[in-house]
PDB file of C-alpha atoms and ligand atoms in Angstrom:
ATOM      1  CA  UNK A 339       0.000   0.000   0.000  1.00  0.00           C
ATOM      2  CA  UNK A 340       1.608   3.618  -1.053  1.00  0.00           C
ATOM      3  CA  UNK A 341       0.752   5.757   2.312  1.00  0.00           C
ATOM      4  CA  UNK A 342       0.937   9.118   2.034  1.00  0.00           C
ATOM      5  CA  UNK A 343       1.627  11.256   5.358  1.00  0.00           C
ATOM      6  CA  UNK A 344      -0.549  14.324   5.625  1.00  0.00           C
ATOM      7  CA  UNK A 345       0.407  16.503   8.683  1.00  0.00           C
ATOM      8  CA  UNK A 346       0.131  20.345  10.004  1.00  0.00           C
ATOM      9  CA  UNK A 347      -0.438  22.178  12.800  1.00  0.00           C
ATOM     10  CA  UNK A 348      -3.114  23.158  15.003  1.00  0.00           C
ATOM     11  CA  UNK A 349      -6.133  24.491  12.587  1.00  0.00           C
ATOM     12  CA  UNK A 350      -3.794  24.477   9.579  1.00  0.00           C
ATOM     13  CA  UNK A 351      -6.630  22.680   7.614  1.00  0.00           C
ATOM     14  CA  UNK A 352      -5.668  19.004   7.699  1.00  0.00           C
ATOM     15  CA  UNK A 353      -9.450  18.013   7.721  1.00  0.00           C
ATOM     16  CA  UNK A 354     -10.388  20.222   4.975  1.00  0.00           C
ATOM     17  CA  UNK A 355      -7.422  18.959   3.091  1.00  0.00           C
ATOM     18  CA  UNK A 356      -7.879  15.365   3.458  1.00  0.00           C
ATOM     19  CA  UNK A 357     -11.858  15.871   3.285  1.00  0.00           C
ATOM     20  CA  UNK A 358     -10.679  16.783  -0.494  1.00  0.00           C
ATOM     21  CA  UNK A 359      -8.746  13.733  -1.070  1.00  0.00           C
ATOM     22  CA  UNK A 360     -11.333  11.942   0.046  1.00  0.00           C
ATOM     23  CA  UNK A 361     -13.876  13.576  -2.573  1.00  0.00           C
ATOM     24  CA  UNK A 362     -11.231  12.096  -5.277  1.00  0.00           C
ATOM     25  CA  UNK A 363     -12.280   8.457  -3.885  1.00  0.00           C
ATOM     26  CA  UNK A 364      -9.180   8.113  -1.635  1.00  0.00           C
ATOM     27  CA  UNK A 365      -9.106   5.953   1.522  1.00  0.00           C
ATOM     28  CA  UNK A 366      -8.607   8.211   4.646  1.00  0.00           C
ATOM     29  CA  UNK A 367      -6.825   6.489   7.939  1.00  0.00           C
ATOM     30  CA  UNK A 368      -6.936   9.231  10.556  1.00  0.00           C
ATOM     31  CA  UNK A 369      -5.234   9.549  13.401  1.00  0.00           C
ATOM     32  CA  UNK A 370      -7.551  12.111  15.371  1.00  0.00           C
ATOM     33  CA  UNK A 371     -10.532   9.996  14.118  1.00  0.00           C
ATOM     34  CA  UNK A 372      -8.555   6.553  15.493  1.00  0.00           C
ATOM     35  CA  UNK A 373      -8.137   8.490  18.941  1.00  0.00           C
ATOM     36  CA  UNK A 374     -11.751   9.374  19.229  1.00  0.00           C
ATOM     37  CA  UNK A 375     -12.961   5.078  18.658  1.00  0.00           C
ATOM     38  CA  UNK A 376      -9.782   3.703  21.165  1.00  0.00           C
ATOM     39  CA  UNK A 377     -12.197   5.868  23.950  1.00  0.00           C
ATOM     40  CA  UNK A 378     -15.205   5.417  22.491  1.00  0.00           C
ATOM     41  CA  UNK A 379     -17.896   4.777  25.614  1.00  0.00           C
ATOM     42  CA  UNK A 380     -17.750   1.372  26.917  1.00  0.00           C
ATOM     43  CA  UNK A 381     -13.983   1.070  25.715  1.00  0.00           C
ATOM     44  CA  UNK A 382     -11.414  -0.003  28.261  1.00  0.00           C
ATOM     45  CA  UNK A 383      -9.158   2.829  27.712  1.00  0.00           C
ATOM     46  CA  UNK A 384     -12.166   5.391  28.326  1.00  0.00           C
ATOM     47  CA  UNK A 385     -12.838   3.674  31.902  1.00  0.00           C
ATOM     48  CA  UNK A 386      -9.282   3.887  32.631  1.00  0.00           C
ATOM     49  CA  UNK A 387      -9.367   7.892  32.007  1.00  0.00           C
ATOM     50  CA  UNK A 388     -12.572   8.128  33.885  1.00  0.00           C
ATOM     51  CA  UNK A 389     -10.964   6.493  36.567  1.00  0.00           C
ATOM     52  CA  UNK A 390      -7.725   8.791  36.454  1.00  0.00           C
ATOM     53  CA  UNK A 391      -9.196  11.794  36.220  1.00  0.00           C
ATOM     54  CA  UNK A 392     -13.037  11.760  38.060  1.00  0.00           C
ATOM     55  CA  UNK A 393     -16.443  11.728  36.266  1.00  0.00           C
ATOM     56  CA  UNK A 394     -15.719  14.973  35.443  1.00  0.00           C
ATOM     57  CA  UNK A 395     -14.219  14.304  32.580  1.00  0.00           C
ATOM     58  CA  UNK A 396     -17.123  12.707  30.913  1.00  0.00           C
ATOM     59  CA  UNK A 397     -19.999  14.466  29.220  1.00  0.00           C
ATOM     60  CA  UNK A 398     -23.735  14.037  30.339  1.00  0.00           C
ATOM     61  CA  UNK A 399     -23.978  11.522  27.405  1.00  0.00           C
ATOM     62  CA  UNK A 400     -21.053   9.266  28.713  1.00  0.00           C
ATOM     63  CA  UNK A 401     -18.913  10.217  25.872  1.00  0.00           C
ATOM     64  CA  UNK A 402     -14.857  11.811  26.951  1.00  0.00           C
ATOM     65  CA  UNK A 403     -15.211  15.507  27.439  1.00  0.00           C
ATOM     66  CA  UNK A 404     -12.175  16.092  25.086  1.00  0.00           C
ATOM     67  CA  UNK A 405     -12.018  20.183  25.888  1.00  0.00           C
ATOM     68  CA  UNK A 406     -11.873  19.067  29.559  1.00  0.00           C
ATOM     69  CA  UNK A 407      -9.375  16.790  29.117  1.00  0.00           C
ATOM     70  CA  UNK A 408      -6.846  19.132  26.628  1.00  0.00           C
ATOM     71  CA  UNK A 409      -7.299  21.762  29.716  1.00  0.00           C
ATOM     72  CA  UNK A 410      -6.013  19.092  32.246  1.00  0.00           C
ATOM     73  CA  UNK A 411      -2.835  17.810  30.165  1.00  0.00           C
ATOM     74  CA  UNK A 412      -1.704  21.440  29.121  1.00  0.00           C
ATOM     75  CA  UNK A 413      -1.573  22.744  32.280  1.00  0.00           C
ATOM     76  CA  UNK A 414       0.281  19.495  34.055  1.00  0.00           C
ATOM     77  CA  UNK A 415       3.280  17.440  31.925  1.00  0.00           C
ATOM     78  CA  UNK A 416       2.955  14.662  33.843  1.00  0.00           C
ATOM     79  CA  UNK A 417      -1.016  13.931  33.281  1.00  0.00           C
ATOM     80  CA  UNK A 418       0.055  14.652  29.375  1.00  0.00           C
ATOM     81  CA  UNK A 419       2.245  11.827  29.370  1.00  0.00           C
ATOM     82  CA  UNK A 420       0.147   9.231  31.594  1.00  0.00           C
ATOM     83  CA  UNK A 421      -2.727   9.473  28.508  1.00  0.00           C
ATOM     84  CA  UNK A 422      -0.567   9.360  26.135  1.00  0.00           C
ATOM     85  CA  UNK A 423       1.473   6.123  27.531  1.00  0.00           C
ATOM     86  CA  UNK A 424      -2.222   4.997  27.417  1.00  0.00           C
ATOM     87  CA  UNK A 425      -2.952   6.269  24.274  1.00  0.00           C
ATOM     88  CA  UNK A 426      -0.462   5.653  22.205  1.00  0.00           C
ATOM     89  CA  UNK A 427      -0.018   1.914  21.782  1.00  0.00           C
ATOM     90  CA  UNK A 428      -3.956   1.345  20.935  1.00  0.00           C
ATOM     91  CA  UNK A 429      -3.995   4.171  18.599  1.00  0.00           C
ATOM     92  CA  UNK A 430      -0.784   2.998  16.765  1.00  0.00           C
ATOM     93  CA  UNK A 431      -2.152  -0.886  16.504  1.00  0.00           C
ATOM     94  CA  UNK A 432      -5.279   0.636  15.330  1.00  0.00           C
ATOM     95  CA  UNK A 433      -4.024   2.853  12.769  1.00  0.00           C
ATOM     96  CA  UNK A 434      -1.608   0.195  11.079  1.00  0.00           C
ATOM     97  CA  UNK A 435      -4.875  -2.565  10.817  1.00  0.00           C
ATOM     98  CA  UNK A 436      -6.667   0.342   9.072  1.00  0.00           C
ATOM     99  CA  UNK A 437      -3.744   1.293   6.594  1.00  0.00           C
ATOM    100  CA  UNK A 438      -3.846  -2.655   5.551  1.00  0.00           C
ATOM    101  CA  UNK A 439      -7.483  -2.922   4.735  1.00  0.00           C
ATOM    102  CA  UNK A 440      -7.182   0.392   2.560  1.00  0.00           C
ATOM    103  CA  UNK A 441      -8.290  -0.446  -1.063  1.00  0.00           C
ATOM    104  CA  UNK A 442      -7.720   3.015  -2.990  1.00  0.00           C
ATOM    105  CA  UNK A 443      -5.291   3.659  -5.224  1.00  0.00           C
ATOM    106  CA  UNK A 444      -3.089   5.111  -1.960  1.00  0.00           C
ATOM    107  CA  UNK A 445      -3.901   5.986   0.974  1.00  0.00           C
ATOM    108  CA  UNK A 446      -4.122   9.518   3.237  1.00  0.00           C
ATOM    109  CA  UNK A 447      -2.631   8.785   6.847  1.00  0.00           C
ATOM    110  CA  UNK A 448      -3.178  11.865   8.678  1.00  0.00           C
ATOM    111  CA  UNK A 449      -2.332  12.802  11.749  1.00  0.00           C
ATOM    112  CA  UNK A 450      -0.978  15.994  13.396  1.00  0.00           C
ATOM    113  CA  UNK A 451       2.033  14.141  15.139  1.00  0.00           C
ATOM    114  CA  UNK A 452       3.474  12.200  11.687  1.00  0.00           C
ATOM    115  CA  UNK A 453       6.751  14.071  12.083  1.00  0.00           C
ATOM    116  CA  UNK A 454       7.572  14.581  15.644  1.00  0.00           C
ATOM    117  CA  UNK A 455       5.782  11.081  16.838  1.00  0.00           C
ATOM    118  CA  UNK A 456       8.161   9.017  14.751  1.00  0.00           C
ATOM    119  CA  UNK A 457       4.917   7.905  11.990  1.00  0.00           C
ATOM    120  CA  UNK A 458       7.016   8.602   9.194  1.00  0.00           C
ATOM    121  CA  UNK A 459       7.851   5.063   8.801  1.00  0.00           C
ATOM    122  CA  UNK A 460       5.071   4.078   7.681  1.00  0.00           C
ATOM    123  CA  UNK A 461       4.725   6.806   4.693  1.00  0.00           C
ATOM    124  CA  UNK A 462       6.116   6.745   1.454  1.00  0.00           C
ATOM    125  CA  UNK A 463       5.867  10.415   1.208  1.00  0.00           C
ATOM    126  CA  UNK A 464       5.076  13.391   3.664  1.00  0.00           C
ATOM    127  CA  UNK A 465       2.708  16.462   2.959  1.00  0.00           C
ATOM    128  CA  UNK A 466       2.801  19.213   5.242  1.00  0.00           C
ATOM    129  CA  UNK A 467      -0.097  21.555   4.944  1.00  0.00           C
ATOM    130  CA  UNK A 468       0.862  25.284   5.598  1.00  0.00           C
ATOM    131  CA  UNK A 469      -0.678  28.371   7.075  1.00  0.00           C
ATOM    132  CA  UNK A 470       0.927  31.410   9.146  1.00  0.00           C
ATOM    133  CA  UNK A 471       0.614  30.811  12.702  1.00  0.00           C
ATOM    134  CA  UNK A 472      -1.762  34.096  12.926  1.00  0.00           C
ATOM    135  CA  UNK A 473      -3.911  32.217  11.008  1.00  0.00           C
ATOM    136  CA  UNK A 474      -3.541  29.095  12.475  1.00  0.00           C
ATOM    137  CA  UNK A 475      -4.745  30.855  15.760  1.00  0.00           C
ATOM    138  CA  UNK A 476      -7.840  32.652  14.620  1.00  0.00           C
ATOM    139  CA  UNK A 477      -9.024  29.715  12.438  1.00  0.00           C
ATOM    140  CA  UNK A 478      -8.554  26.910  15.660  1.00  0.00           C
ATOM    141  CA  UNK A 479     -10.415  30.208  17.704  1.00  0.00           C
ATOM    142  CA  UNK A 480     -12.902  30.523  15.765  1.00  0.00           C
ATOM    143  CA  UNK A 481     -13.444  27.178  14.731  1.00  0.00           C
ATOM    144  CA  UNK A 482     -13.770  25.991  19.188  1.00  0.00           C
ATOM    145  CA  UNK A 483     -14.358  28.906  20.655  1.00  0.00           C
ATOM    146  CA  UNK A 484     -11.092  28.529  22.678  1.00  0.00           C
ATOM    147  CA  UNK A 485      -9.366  31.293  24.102  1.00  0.00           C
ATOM    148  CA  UNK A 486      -5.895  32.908  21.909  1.00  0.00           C
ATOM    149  CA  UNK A 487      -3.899  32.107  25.054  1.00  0.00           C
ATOM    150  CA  UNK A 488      -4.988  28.287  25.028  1.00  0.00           C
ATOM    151  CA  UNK A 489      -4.774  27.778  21.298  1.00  0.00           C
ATOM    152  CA  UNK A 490      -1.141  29.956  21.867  1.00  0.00           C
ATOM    153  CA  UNK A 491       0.210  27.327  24.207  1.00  0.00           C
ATOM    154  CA  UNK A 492      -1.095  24.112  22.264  1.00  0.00           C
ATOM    155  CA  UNK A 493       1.039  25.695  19.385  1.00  0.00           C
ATOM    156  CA  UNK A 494       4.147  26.203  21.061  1.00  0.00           C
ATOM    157  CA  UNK A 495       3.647  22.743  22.281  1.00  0.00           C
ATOM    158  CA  UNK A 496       3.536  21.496  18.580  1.00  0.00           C
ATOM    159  CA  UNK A 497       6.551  20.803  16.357  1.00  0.00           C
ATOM    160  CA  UNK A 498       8.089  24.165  14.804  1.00  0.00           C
ATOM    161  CA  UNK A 499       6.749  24.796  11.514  1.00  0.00           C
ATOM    162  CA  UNK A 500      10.116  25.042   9.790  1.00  0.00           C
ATOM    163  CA  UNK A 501      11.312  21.673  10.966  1.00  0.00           C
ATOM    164  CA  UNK A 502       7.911  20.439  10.158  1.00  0.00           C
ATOM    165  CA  UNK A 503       8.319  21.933   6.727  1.00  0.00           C
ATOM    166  CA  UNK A 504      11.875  20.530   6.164  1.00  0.00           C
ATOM    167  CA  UNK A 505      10.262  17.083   6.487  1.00  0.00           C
ATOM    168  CA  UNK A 506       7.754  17.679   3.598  1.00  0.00           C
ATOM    169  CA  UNK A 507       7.756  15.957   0.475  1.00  0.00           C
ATOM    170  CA  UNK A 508       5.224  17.934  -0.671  1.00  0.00           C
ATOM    171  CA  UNK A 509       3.500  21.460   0.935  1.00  0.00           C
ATOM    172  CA  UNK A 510       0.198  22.324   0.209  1.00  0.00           C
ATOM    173  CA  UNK A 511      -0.212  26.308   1.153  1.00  0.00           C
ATOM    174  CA  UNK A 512      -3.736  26.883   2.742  1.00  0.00           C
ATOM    175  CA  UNK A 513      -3.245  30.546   3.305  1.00  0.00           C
ATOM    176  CA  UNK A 514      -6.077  31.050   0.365  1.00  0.00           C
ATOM    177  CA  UNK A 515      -9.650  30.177   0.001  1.00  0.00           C
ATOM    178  CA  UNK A 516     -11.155  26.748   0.121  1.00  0.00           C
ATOM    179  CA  UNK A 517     -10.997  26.329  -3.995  1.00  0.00           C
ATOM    180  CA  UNK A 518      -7.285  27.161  -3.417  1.00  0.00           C
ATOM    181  CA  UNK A 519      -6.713  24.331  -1.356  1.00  0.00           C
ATOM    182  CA  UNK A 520      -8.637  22.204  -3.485  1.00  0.00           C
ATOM    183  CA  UNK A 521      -6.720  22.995  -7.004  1.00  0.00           C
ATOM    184  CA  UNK A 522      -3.423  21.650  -4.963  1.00  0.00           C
ATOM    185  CA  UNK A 523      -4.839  18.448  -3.795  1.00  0.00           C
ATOM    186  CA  UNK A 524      -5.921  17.593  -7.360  1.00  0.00           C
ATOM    187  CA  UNK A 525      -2.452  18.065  -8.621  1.00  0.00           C
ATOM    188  CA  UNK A 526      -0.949  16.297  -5.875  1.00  0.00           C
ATOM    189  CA  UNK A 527      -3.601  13.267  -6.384  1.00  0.00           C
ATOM    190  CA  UNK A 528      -2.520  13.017  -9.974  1.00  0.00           C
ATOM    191  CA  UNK A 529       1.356  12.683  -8.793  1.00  0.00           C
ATOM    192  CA  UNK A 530       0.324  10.013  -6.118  1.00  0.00           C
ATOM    193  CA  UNK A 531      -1.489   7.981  -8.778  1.00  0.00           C
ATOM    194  CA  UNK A 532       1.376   8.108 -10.707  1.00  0.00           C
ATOM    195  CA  UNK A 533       3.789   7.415  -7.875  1.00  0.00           C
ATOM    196  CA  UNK A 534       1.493   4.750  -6.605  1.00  0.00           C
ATOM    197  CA  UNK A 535       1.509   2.727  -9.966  1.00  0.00           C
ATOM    198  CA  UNK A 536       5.044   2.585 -10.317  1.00  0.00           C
ATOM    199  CA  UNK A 537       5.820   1.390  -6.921  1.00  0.00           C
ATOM    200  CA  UNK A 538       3.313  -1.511  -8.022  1.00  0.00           C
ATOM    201  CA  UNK A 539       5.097  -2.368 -11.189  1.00  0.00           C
TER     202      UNK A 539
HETATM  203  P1  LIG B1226      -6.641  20.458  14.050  1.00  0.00           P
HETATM  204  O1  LIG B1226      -5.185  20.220  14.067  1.00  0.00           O
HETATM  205  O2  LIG B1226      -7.036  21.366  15.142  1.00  0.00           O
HETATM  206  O3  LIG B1226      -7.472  19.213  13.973  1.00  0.00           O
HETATM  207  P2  LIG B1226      -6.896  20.935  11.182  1.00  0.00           P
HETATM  208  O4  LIG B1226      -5.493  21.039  10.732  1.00  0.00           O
HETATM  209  O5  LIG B1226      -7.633  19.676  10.868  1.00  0.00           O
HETATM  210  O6  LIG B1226      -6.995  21.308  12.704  1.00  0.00           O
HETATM  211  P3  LIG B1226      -9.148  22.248   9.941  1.00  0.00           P
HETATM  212  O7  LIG B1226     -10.141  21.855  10.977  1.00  0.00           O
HETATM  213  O8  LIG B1226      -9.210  21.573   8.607  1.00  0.00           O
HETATM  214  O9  LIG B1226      -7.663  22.174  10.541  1.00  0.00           O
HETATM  215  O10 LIG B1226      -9.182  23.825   9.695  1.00  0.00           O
HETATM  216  C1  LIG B1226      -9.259  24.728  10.792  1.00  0.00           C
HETATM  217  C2  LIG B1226     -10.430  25.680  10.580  1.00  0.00           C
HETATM  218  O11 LIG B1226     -10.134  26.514   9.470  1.00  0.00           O
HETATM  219  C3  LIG B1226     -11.744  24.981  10.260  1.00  0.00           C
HETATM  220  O12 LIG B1226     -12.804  25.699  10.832  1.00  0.00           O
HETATM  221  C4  LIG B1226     -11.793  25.026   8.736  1.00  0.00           C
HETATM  222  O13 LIG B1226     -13.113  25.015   8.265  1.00  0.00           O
HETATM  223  C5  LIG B1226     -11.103  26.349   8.442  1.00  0.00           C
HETATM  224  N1  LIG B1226     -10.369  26.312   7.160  1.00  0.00           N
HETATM  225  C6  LIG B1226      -9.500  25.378   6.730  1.00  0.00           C
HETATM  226  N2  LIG B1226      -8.989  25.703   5.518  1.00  0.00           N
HETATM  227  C7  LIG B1226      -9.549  26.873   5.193  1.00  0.00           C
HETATM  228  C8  LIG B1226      -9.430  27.755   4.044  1.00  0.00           C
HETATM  229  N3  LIG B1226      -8.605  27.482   3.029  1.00  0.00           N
HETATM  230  N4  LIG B1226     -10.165  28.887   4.040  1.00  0.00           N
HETATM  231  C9  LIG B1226     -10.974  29.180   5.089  1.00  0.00           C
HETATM  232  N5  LIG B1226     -11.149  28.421   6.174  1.00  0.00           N
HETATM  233  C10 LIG B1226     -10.443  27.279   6.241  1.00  0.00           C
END
């Protein structure tokens, strides 16, 4: 299977990008999305967080309260890195069964910690999708409602754009409008076609 990495930061239009690649009939294996079913209700890992951090952190309707929970591990390193020794190894085993039982031509693996979390490996090439980080900001803002301050320190947390963008393959700029963004990810599609069919011969 050719994999192909899609990665950005925080509000730098990964969804909307891949939500394009998946209009051109291409499997999608999300990371984010993987994250959300390994706590699903009634999962293990989602009792074990309950457990951690108090009924608090669930919604009325059972489901994680993930705002409540991305307060918790900013503010305290050590909370960060108990979820995320939780996390990690069910999202990872997850992720890799869903690359195998892609049938498109390729497949999208996104996720927003490809370069820094070591995913590269499974990816035959890496697309980093681009925005200045004032518009990263007011984009994540607007889009949850958080506060500039939160959204501020989740992006310092993040991987430096430069060393994110030296890792590219390929860049798609989202600075522009939405048709922008689109016109890139059909010429990219066309190259991975291409790419895809001669790693097949
Ligand atoms: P996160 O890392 O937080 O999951 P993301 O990288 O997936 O974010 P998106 O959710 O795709 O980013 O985009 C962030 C916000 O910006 C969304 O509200 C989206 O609709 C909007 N957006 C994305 N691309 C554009 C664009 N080219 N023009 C205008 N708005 C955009």
């Amino acid at each position: 299977m050719f994999v192909v990495g899609l990665t950005g930061g925080i509000g730098s239009g990964k969804t909307a990008a891949t939500n394009a690649f998946k209009q051109l009939g291409i499997t999608i294996v999300d990371a984010d999305v993987v994250a959300r079913e390994v706590v699903e209700p009634g999962s293990p890992a989602l009792a074990k967080i309950a457990a951690h951090f108090g009924d608090a952190i669930l919604l009325a309707d059972g489901q994680l309260d993930r705002a409540a929970l991305r307060e918790r591990i900013f503010n305290n390193a050590d909370e960060k890195k108990w979820l995320e020794a939780l996390l990690h190894p069910l999202i990872h085993a997850e992720t890799a069964r869903q690359l195998k039982a892609a049938n498109s031509a390729y497949v999208i693996y996104v996720s927003p910690l490809l370069i820094d979390g070591g995913q590269q490996q499974f990816c035959q090439r890496i697309v980093v999708v681009d925005v200045p980080e004032e518009q990263q900001i007011t984009r994540t803002m607007s889009r949850d409602g958080n506060d500039r301050a939160l959204v501020e320190k989740i992006l310092a947390s993040q991987i430096n754009r430069q060393i994110r963008l030296a890792a590219a393959s390929d860049i798609i700029d989202n600075s522009g409008d939405l048709n922008q963004l689109n016109t890139q990810v059909e010429q990219l599609h066309l190259q991975f076609l291409q790419l895809a069919k001669q790693e097949a011969q």
